[in-house]
Amino acid sequence: MHRHSTGQPVDTSVDTTALHRARQARKRGAATQASGCATGTNQCGRRTGQSIYASAITEEITPLAIKDVTAILRTDHKLRDGEDDDFSIRSQEEISSMMTSTMSMLTLLLACVAGISLVVGGIGIMNIMYVSVTERTREIGLRMSVGARGVDILSQFLIEAILISVTGGVIGMLLGIAASLAVKTLAGWPISVQAWTVLLSFVLCTITGVFFGWYPAKKAANLDPIEAIRYE
């Protein structure tokens, strides 16, 4: 458990008394076991602010320990019935839950950014393929006039769209890995690149290329050979 005082400053002697009472309560069967030290110091004697660290004897009785410590601190802070606490008590589970919630929000935010990036990149691929089909209209007409089928034209432009998408994905992946290694080296954070993320990147790039390249490729496959050859 981790207590933060939010009211007026509490001196060392008062909180030392609080810890002493916590130890006495433990002897009577209460669920607290002091594992920290006086306000303003940690277990190593360094200044950490107005905090007290305590631990329950067992995990199951943590709520009872919180209740006991709350009562002790309210008494030491001379709080009357009905007055709000001028301190806060947080268990390790609450802190862990807050961290998990924060990480989930960051993950969701990054997923939204990645989704928007895929859509923007896909629109770019579609525009590139439209320009390619328009500029190569006569080439498409010539190929179809000598026996190329619509499915051949469709496959050609889909493959081109996939190649553009995968190339962009590989470049982005390499930049991401380089940035991760730089952060790991400079900040010392434990960052790792997992194989499944690389595989997922290739799959998403392929799907993006097929999805946004389908309509231009289908348009090219449906061109009339005679009209395509006459196109200026």
PDB file of C-alpha atoms in Angstrom:
ATOM      1  CA  MET A   1       0.000   0.000   0.000  1.00  0.00           C
ATOM      2  CA  HIS A   2       1.153   3.499  -0.768  1.00  0.00           C
ATOM      3  CA  ARG A   3      -0.160   6.536   1.078  1.00  0.00           C
ATOM      4  CA  HIS A   4       0.115  10.071  -0.310  1.00  0.00           C
ATOM      5  CA  SER A   5      -0.761  13.013   1.904  1.00  0.00           C
ATOM      6  CA  THR A   6      -2.815  15.687   0.151  1.00  0.00           C
ATOM      7  CA  GLY A   7      -3.380  18.087   3.024  1.00  0.00           C
ATOM      8  CA  GLN A   8      -1.073  20.046   5.238  1.00  0.00           C
ATOM      9  CA  PRO A   9       2.458  18.727   5.824  1.00  0.00           C
ATOM     10  CA  VAL A  10       2.831  15.932   8.333  1.00  0.00           C
ATOM     11  CA  ASP A  11       6.038  15.868  10.294  1.00  0.00           C
ATOM     12  CA  THR A  12       8.263  12.853  10.786  1.00  0.00           C
ATOM     13  CA  SER A  13       7.364  12.309  14.432  1.00  0.00           C
ATOM     14  CA  VAL A  14       3.654  12.027  13.710  1.00  0.00           C
ATOM     15  CA  ASP A  15       4.060   9.490  10.946  1.00  0.00           C
ATOM     16  CA  THR A  16       6.606   7.535  12.967  1.00  0.00           C
ATOM     17  CA  THR A  17       3.888   7.259  15.589  1.00  0.00           C
ATOM     18  CA  ALA A  18       1.518   6.074  12.870  1.00  0.00           C
ATOM     19  CA  LEU A  19       3.889   3.285  11.925  1.00  0.00           C
ATOM     20  CA  HIS A  20       4.315   2.354  15.567  1.00  0.00           C
ATOM     21  CA  ARG A  21       0.565   2.060  15.918  1.00  0.00           C
ATOM     22  CA  ALA A  22       0.429  -0.001  12.737  1.00  0.00           C
ATOM     23  CA  ARG A  23       2.888  -2.438  14.279  1.00  0.00           C
ATOM     24  CA  GLN A  24       0.796  -2.606  17.452  1.00  0.00           C
ATOM     25  CA  ALA A  25      -2.322  -3.244  15.374  1.00  0.00           C
ATOM     26  CA  ARG A  26      -0.544  -6.082  13.590  1.00  0.00           C
ATOM     27  CA  LYS A  27       0.262  -7.673  16.907  1.00  0.00           C
ATOM     28  CA  ARG A  28      -3.450  -7.556  17.735  1.00  0.00           C
ATOM     29  CA  GLY A  29      -4.206  -9.446  14.527  1.00  0.00           C
ATOM     30  CA  ALA A  30      -4.746  -6.534  12.163  1.00  0.00           C
ATOM     31  CA  ALA A  31      -3.547  -6.846   8.608  1.00  0.00           C
ATOM     32  CA  THR A  32      -0.722  -4.359   8.381  1.00  0.00           C
ATOM     33  CA  GLN A  33       2.992  -4.881   8.497  1.00  0.00           C
ATOM     34  CA  ALA A  34       5.130  -1.776   8.236  1.00  0.00           C
ATOM     35  CA  SER A  35       7.723  -2.170   5.534  1.00  0.00           C
ATOM     36  CA  GLY A  36       8.599   1.456   4.928  1.00  0.00           C
ATOM     37  CA  CYS A  37       9.834   4.263   7.116  1.00  0.00           C
ATOM     38  CA  ALA A  38       8.883   7.739   8.243  1.00  0.00           C
ATOM     39  CA  THR A  39       7.357  10.375   6.015  1.00  0.00           C
ATOM     40  CA  GLY A  40       9.901  11.856   3.669  1.00  0.00           C
ATOM     41  CA  THR A  41      12.221   8.838   3.505  1.00  0.00           C
ATOM     42  CA  ASN A  42      12.231   5.472   1.803  1.00  0.00           C
ATOM     43  CA  GLN A  43      13.685   2.157   2.951  1.00  0.00           C
ATOM     44  CA  CYS A  44      17.180   3.363   2.068  1.00  0.00           C
ATOM     45  CA  GLY A  45      16.815   6.615   3.975  1.00  0.00           C
ATOM     46  CA  ARG A  46      16.535   8.838   0.881  1.00  0.00           C
ATOM     47  CA  ARG A  47      13.938  11.583   0.542  1.00  0.00           C
ATOM     48  CA  THR A  48      10.845  10.551  -1.394  1.00  0.00           C
ATOM     49  CA  GLY A  49       8.180  13.041  -0.290  1.00  0.00           C
ATOM     50  CA  GLN A  50       5.347  12.586   2.191  1.00  0.00           C
ATOM     51  CA  SER A  51       4.741   8.864   1.779  1.00  0.00           C
ATOM     52  CA  ILE A  52       4.460   5.740   3.890  1.00  0.00           C
ATOM     53  CA  TYR A  53       4.841   2.244   2.472  1.00  0.00           C
ATOM     54  CA  ALA A  54       3.157  -0.671   4.223  1.00  0.00           C
ATOM     55  CA  SER A  55       2.325  -4.243   3.290  1.00  0.00           C
ATOM     56  CA  ALA A  56      -0.388  -6.659   4.353  1.00  0.00           C
ATOM     57  CA  ILE A  57       0.570  -9.910   6.037  1.00  0.00           C
ATOM     58  CA  THR A  58      -1.302 -11.785   3.305  1.00  0.00           C
ATOM     59  CA  GLU A  59      -2.936 -10.648   0.074  1.00  0.00           C
ATOM     60  CA  GLU A  60      -6.393 -11.761   1.192  1.00  0.00           C
ATOM     61  CA  ILE A  61      -6.540  -9.285   4.067  1.00  0.00           C
ATOM     62  CA  THR A  62      -5.319  -6.247   2.133  1.00  0.00           C
ATOM     63  CA  PRO A  63      -8.752  -4.512   2.356  1.00  0.00           C
ATOM     64  CA  LEU A  64      -8.688  -4.894   6.157  1.00  0.00           C
ATOM     65  CA  ALA A  65      -5.140  -3.527   6.234  1.00  0.00           C
ATOM     66  CA  ILE A  66      -6.231  -0.474   4.234  1.00  0.00           C
ATOM     67  CA  LYS A  67      -9.114   0.064   6.636  1.00  0.00           C
ATOM     68  CA  ASP A  68      -6.818  -0.140   9.676  1.00  0.00           C
ATOM     69  CA  VAL A  69      -4.220   2.233   8.217  1.00  0.00           C
ATOM     70  CA  THR A  70      -6.969   4.681   7.219  1.00  0.00           C
ATOM     71  CA  ALA A  71      -8.274   4.740  10.784  1.00  0.00           C
ATOM     72  CA  ILE A  72      -4.768   5.256  12.191  1.00  0.00           C
ATOM     73  CA  LEU A  73      -3.965   8.129   9.827  1.00  0.00           C
ATOM     74  CA  ARG A  74      -7.311   9.849  10.423  1.00  0.00           C
ATOM     75  CA  THR A  75      -6.586   9.737  14.146  1.00  0.00           C
ATOM     76  CA  ASP A  76      -3.049  11.078  13.709  1.00  0.00           C
ATOM     77  CA  HIS A  77      -4.269  13.837  11.396  1.00  0.00           C
ATOM     78  CA  LYS A  78      -7.004  14.715  13.920  1.00  0.00           C
ATOM     79  CA  LEU A  79      -9.798  14.372  11.367  1.00  0.00           C
ATOM     80  CA  ARG A  80     -13.325  14.479  12.713  1.00  0.00           C
ATOM     81  CA  ASP A  81     -16.167  12.234  11.641  1.00  0.00           C
ATOM     82  CA  GLY A  82     -17.570  13.469   8.338  1.00  0.00           C
ATOM     83  CA  GLU A  83     -14.367  15.216   7.266  1.00  0.00           C
ATOM     84  CA  ASP A  84     -12.702  14.083   4.061  1.00  0.00           C
ATOM     85  CA  ASP A  85      -9.352  12.332   4.227  1.00  0.00           C
ATOM     86  CA  ASP A  86      -6.358  14.602   3.619  1.00  0.00           C
ATOM     87  CA  PHE A  87      -4.400  11.600   2.371  1.00  0.00           C
ATOM     88  CA  SER A  88      -4.877   8.793  -0.112  1.00  0.00           C
ATOM     89  CA  ILE A  89      -4.148   5.092   0.160  1.00  0.00           C
ATOM     90  CA  ARG A  90      -3.526   2.984  -2.915  1.00  0.00           C
ATOM     91  CA  SER A  91      -2.883  -0.723  -2.968  1.00  0.00           C
ATOM     92  CA  GLN A  92      -0.495  -2.423  -5.362  1.00  0.00           C
ATOM     93  CA  GLU A  93      -3.487  -3.836  -7.242  1.00  0.00           C
ATOM     94  CA  GLU A  94      -4.872  -0.337  -7.834  1.00  0.00           C
ATOM     95  CA  ILE A  95      -1.521   0.943  -9.065  1.00  0.00           C
ATOM     96  CA  SER A  96      -1.176  -2.065 -11.367  1.00  0.00           C
ATOM     97  CA  SER A  97      -4.717  -1.533 -12.652  1.00  0.00           C
ATOM     98  CA  MET A  98      -3.977   2.135 -13.391  1.00  0.00           C
ATOM     99  CA  MET A  99      -0.835   1.200 -15.310  1.00  0.00           C
ATOM    100  CA  THR A 100      -2.729  -1.459 -17.271  1.00  0.00           C
ATOM    101  CA  SER A 101      -5.485   1.013 -18.121  1.00  0.00           C
ATOM    102  CA  THR A 102      -2.944   3.607 -19.255  1.00  0.00           C
ATOM    103  CA  MET A 103      -1.133   1.091 -21.449  1.00  0.00           C
ATOM    104  CA  SER A 104      -4.461  -0.014 -22.964  1.00  0.00           C
ATOM    105  CA  MET A 105      -5.318   3.587 -23.834  1.00  0.00           C
ATOM    106  CA  LEU A 106      -1.897   4.127 -25.411  1.00  0.00           C
ATOM    107  CA  THR A 107      -2.255   0.892 -27.391  1.00  0.00           C
ATOM    108  CA  LEU A 108      -5.692   1.968 -28.634  1.00  0.00           C
ATOM    109  CA  LEU A 109      -4.345   5.394 -29.585  1.00  0.00           C
ATOM    110  CA  LEU A 110      -1.452   3.873 -31.529  1.00  0.00           C
ATOM    111  CA  ALA A 111      -3.853   1.444 -33.241  1.00  0.00           C
ATOM    112  CA  CYS A 112      -6.037   4.372 -34.346  1.00  0.00           C
ATOM    113  CA  VAL A 113      -3.005   6.233 -35.691  1.00  0.00           C
ATOM    114  CA  ALA A 114      -1.874   3.097 -37.539  1.00  0.00           C
ATOM    115  CA  GLY A 115      -5.365   2.604 -38.983  1.00  0.00           C
ATOM    116  CA  ILE A 116      -5.501   6.182 -40.243  1.00  0.00           C
ATOM    117  CA  SER A 117      -2.038   5.765 -41.756  1.00  0.00           C
ATOM    118  CA  LEU A 118      -3.167   2.623 -43.599  1.00  0.00           C
ATOM    119  CA  VAL A 119      -6.211   4.394 -45.024  1.00  0.00           C
ATOM    120  CA  VAL A 120      -4.167   7.409 -46.153  1.00  0.00           C
ATOM    121  CA  GLY A 121      -1.529   5.124 -47.671  1.00  0.00           C
ATOM    122  CA  GLY A 122      -4.219   3.055 -49.372  1.00  0.00           C
ATOM    123  CA  ILE A 123      -5.771   6.146 -50.941  1.00  0.00           C
ATOM    124  CA  GLY A 124      -2.327   7.082 -52.229  1.00  0.00           C
ATOM    125  CA  ILE A 125      -1.934   3.620 -53.781  1.00  0.00           C
ATOM    126  CA  MET A 126      -5.346   3.935 -55.427  1.00  0.00           C
ATOM    127  CA  ASN A 127      -4.431   7.292 -56.967  1.00  0.00           C
ATOM    128  CA  ILE A 128      -1.114   5.916 -58.234  1.00  0.00           C
ATOM    129  CA  MET A 129      -2.871   2.957 -59.850  1.00  0.00           C
ATOM    130  CA  TYR A 130      -5.482   5.209 -61.456  1.00  0.00           C
ATOM    131  CA  VAL A 131      -2.727   7.301 -63.024  1.00  0.00           C
ATOM    132  CA  SER A 132      -0.921   4.136 -64.130  1.00  0.00           C
ATOM    133  CA  VAL A 133      -4.043   2.718 -65.789  1.00  0.00           C
ATOM    134  CA  THR A 134      -4.747   6.018 -67.543  1.00  0.00           C
ATOM    135  CA  GLU A 135      -1.205   6.411 -68.876  1.00  0.00           C
ATOM    136  CA  ARG A 136      -1.029   2.779 -70.037  1.00  0.00           C
ATOM    137  CA  THR A 137      -4.458   2.563 -71.628  1.00  0.00           C
ATOM    138  CA  ARG A 138      -3.076   1.948 -75.137  1.00  0.00           C
ATOM    139  CA  GLU A 139      -0.677  -0.677 -73.765  1.00  0.00           C
ATOM    140  CA  ILE A 140      -3.611  -2.456 -72.134  1.00  0.00           C
ATOM    141  CA  GLY A 141      -5.544  -2.324 -75.406  1.00  0.00           C
ATOM    142  CA  LEU A 142      -2.606  -3.797 -77.345  1.00  0.00           C
ATOM    143  CA  ARG A 143      -2.177  -6.630 -74.832  1.00  0.00           C
ATOM    144  CA  MET A 144      -5.859  -7.497 -74.957  1.00  0.00           C
ATOM    145  CA  SER A 145      -5.876  -7.366 -78.760  1.00  0.00           C
ATOM    146  CA  VAL A 146      -3.139 -10.021 -78.933  1.00  0.00           C
ATOM    147  CA  GLY A 147      -4.892 -12.388 -76.549  1.00  0.00           C
ATOM    148  CA  ALA A 148      -4.474 -11.117 -72.987  1.00  0.00           C
ATOM    149  CA  ARG A 149      -7.544 -11.851 -70.884  1.00  0.00           C
ATOM    150  CA  GLY A 150      -9.202  -9.544 -68.422  1.00  0.00           C
ATOM    151  CA  VAL A 151      -7.969 -11.660 -65.520  1.00  0.00           C
ATOM    152  CA  ASP A 152      -4.391 -11.215 -66.789  1.00  0.00           C
ATOM    153  CA  ILE A 153      -4.736  -7.437 -66.769  1.00  0.00           C
ATOM    154  CA  LEU A 154      -6.410  -7.585 -63.358  1.00  0.00           C
ATOM    155  CA  SER A 155      -3.614  -9.717 -61.904  1.00  0.00           C
ATOM    156  CA  GLN A 156      -0.929  -7.448 -63.340  1.00  0.00           C
ATOM    157  CA  PHE A 157      -2.255  -4.294 -61.719  1.00  0.00           C
ATOM    158  CA  LEU A 158      -3.096  -6.017 -58.434  1.00  0.00           C
ATOM    159  CA  ILE A 159       0.471  -7.313 -58.189  1.00  0.00           C
ATOM    160  CA  GLU A 160       1.782  -3.817 -58.868  1.00  0.00           C
ATOM    161  CA  ALA A 161      -0.451  -2.384 -56.128  1.00  0.00           C
ATOM    162  CA  ILE A 162       0.703  -5.062 -53.674  1.00  0.00           C
ATOM    163  CA  LEU A 163       4.359  -4.397 -54.511  1.00  0.00           C
ATOM    164  CA  ILE A 164       3.909  -0.672 -53.879  1.00  0.00           C
ATOM    165  CA  SER A 165       2.174  -1.372 -50.570  1.00  0.00           C
ATOM    166  CA  VAL A 166       4.699  -3.968 -49.375  1.00  0.00           C
ATOM    167  CA  THR A 167       7.634  -1.746 -50.354  1.00  0.00           C
ATOM    168  CA  GLY A 168       6.230   1.091 -48.277  1.00  0.00           C
ATOM    169  CA  GLY A 169       5.562  -1.336 -45.422  1.00  0.00           C
ATOM    170  CA  VAL A 170       9.126  -2.668 -45.471  1.00  0.00           C
ATOM    171  CA  ILE A 171      10.559   0.854 -45.414  1.00  0.00           C
ATOM    172  CA  GLY A 172       8.294   1.794 -42.507  1.00  0.00           C
ATOM    173  CA  MET A 173       9.154  -1.415 -40.656  1.00  0.00           C
ATOM    174  CA  LEU A 174      12.892  -0.813 -41.026  1.00  0.00           C
ATOM    175  CA  LEU A 175      12.502   2.753 -39.781  1.00  0.00           C
ATOM    176  CA  GLY A 176      10.446   1.500 -36.833  1.00  0.00           C
ATOM    177  CA  ILE A 177      13.051  -1.113 -35.896  1.00  0.00           C
ATOM    178  CA  ALA A 178      15.813   1.481 -36.157  1.00  0.00           C
ATOM    179  CA  ALA A 179      13.858   3.885 -33.935  1.00  0.00           C
ATOM    180  CA  SER A 180      13.205   1.108 -31.387  1.00  0.00           C
ATOM    181  CA  LEU A 181      16.881   0.200 -31.227  1.00  0.00           C
ATOM    182  CA  ALA A 182      17.819   3.864 -30.844  1.00  0.00           C
ATOM    183  CA  VAL A 183      15.384   4.315 -27.945  1.00  0.00           C
ATOM    184  CA  LYS A 184      16.591   1.073 -26.363  1.00  0.00           C
ATOM    185  CA  THR A 185      20.208   2.227 -26.577  1.00  0.00           C
ATOM    186  CA  LEU A 186      19.720   5.840 -25.514  1.00  0.00           C
ATOM    187  CA  ALA A 187      16.963   5.452 -22.912  1.00  0.00           C
ATOM    188  CA  GLY A 188      17.758   1.922 -21.777  1.00  0.00           C
ATOM    189  CA  TRP A 189      14.150   0.763 -22.177  1.00  0.00           C
ATOM    190  CA  PRO A 190      13.566  -2.992 -22.667  1.00  0.00           C
ATOM    191  CA  ILE A 191      12.218  -2.827 -26.230  1.00  0.00           C
ATOM    192  CA  SER A 192      12.036  -5.896 -28.469  1.00  0.00           C
ATOM    193  CA  VAL A 193      10.688  -6.563 -31.967  1.00  0.00           C
ATOM    194  CA  GLN A 194       8.645  -9.749 -32.160  1.00  0.00           C
ATOM    195  CA  ALA A 195       8.381 -11.933 -35.252  1.00  0.00           C
ATOM    196  CA  TRP A 196       4.584 -11.924 -35.285  1.00  0.00           C
ATOM    197  CA  THR A 197       4.521  -8.127 -35.632  1.00  0.00           C
ATOM    198  CA  VAL A 198       6.715  -8.354 -38.738  1.00  0.00           C
ATOM    199  CA  LEU A 199       4.439 -11.036 -40.214  1.00  0.00           C
ATOM    200  CA  LEU A 200       1.361  -8.966 -39.368  1.00  0.00           C
ATOM    201  CA  SER A 201       2.902  -5.980 -41.150  1.00  0.00           C
ATOM    202  CA  PHE A 202       3.338  -7.967 -44.365  1.00  0.00           C
ATOM    203  CA  VAL A 203      -0.221  -9.312 -44.147  1.00  0.00           C
ATOM    204  CA  LEU A 204      -1.701  -5.844 -43.600  1.00  0.00           C
ATOM    205  CA  CYS A 205       0.359  -4.391 -46.445  1.00  0.00           C
ATOM    206  CA  THR A 206      -0.859  -7.135 -48.787  1.00  0.00           C
ATOM    207  CA  ILE A 207      -4.490  -6.635 -47.773  1.00  0.00           C
ATOM    208  CA  THR A 208      -4.162  -2.871 -48.196  1.00  0.00           C
ATOM    209  CA  GLY A 209      -2.666  -3.270 -51.668  1.00  0.00           C
ATOM    210  CA  VAL A 210      -5.414  -5.664 -52.784  1.00  0.00           C
ATOM    211  CA  PHE A 211      -8.238  -3.591 -51.304  1.00  0.00           C
ATOM    212  CA  PHE A 212      -7.218  -0.201 -52.665  1.00  0.00           C
ATOM    213  CA  GLY A 213      -5.766  -1.534 -55.920  1.00  0.00           C
ATOM    214  CA  TRP A 214      -8.791  -3.648 -56.831  1.00  0.00           C
ATOM    215  CA  TYR A 215     -10.978  -0.946 -58.380  1.00  0.00           C
ATOM    216  CA  PRO A 216      -8.289   0.555 -60.680  1.00  0.00           C
ATOM    217  CA  ALA A 217      -7.222  -2.965 -61.690  1.00  0.00           C
ATOM    218  CA  LYS A 218     -10.835  -3.957 -62.380  1.00  0.00           C
ATOM    219  CA  LYS A 219     -11.309  -0.810 -64.442  1.00  0.00           C
ATOM    220  CA  ALA A 220      -8.249  -1.705 -66.521  1.00  0.00           C
ATOM    221  CA  ALA A 221      -9.487  -5.273 -67.024  1.00  0.00           C
ATOM    222  CA  ASN A 222     -12.868  -4.048 -68.293  1.00  0.00           C
ATOM    223  CA  LEU A 223     -11.456  -1.718 -70.953  1.00  0.00           C
ATOM    224  CA  ASP A 224     -12.619  -2.261 -74.511  1.00  0.00           C
ATOM    225  CA  PRO A 225      -9.515  -3.200 -76.582  1.00  0.00           C
ATOM    226  CA  ILE A 226     -10.497  -1.085 -79.588  1.00  0.00           C
ATOM    227  CA  GLU A 227     -11.323   1.996 -77.506  1.00  0.00           C
ATOM    228  CA  ALA A 228      -8.151   1.516 -75.486  1.00  0.00           C
ATOM    229  CA  ILE A 229      -5.960   1.413 -78.613  1.00  0.00           C
ATOM    230  CA  ARG A 230      -7.582   4.615 -79.894  1.00  0.00           C
ATOM    231  CA  TYR A 231      -7.091   6.393 -76.570  1.00  0.00           C
ATOM    232  CA  GLU A 232      -4.987   9.553 -76.826  1.00  0.00           C
TER     233      GLU A 232
END
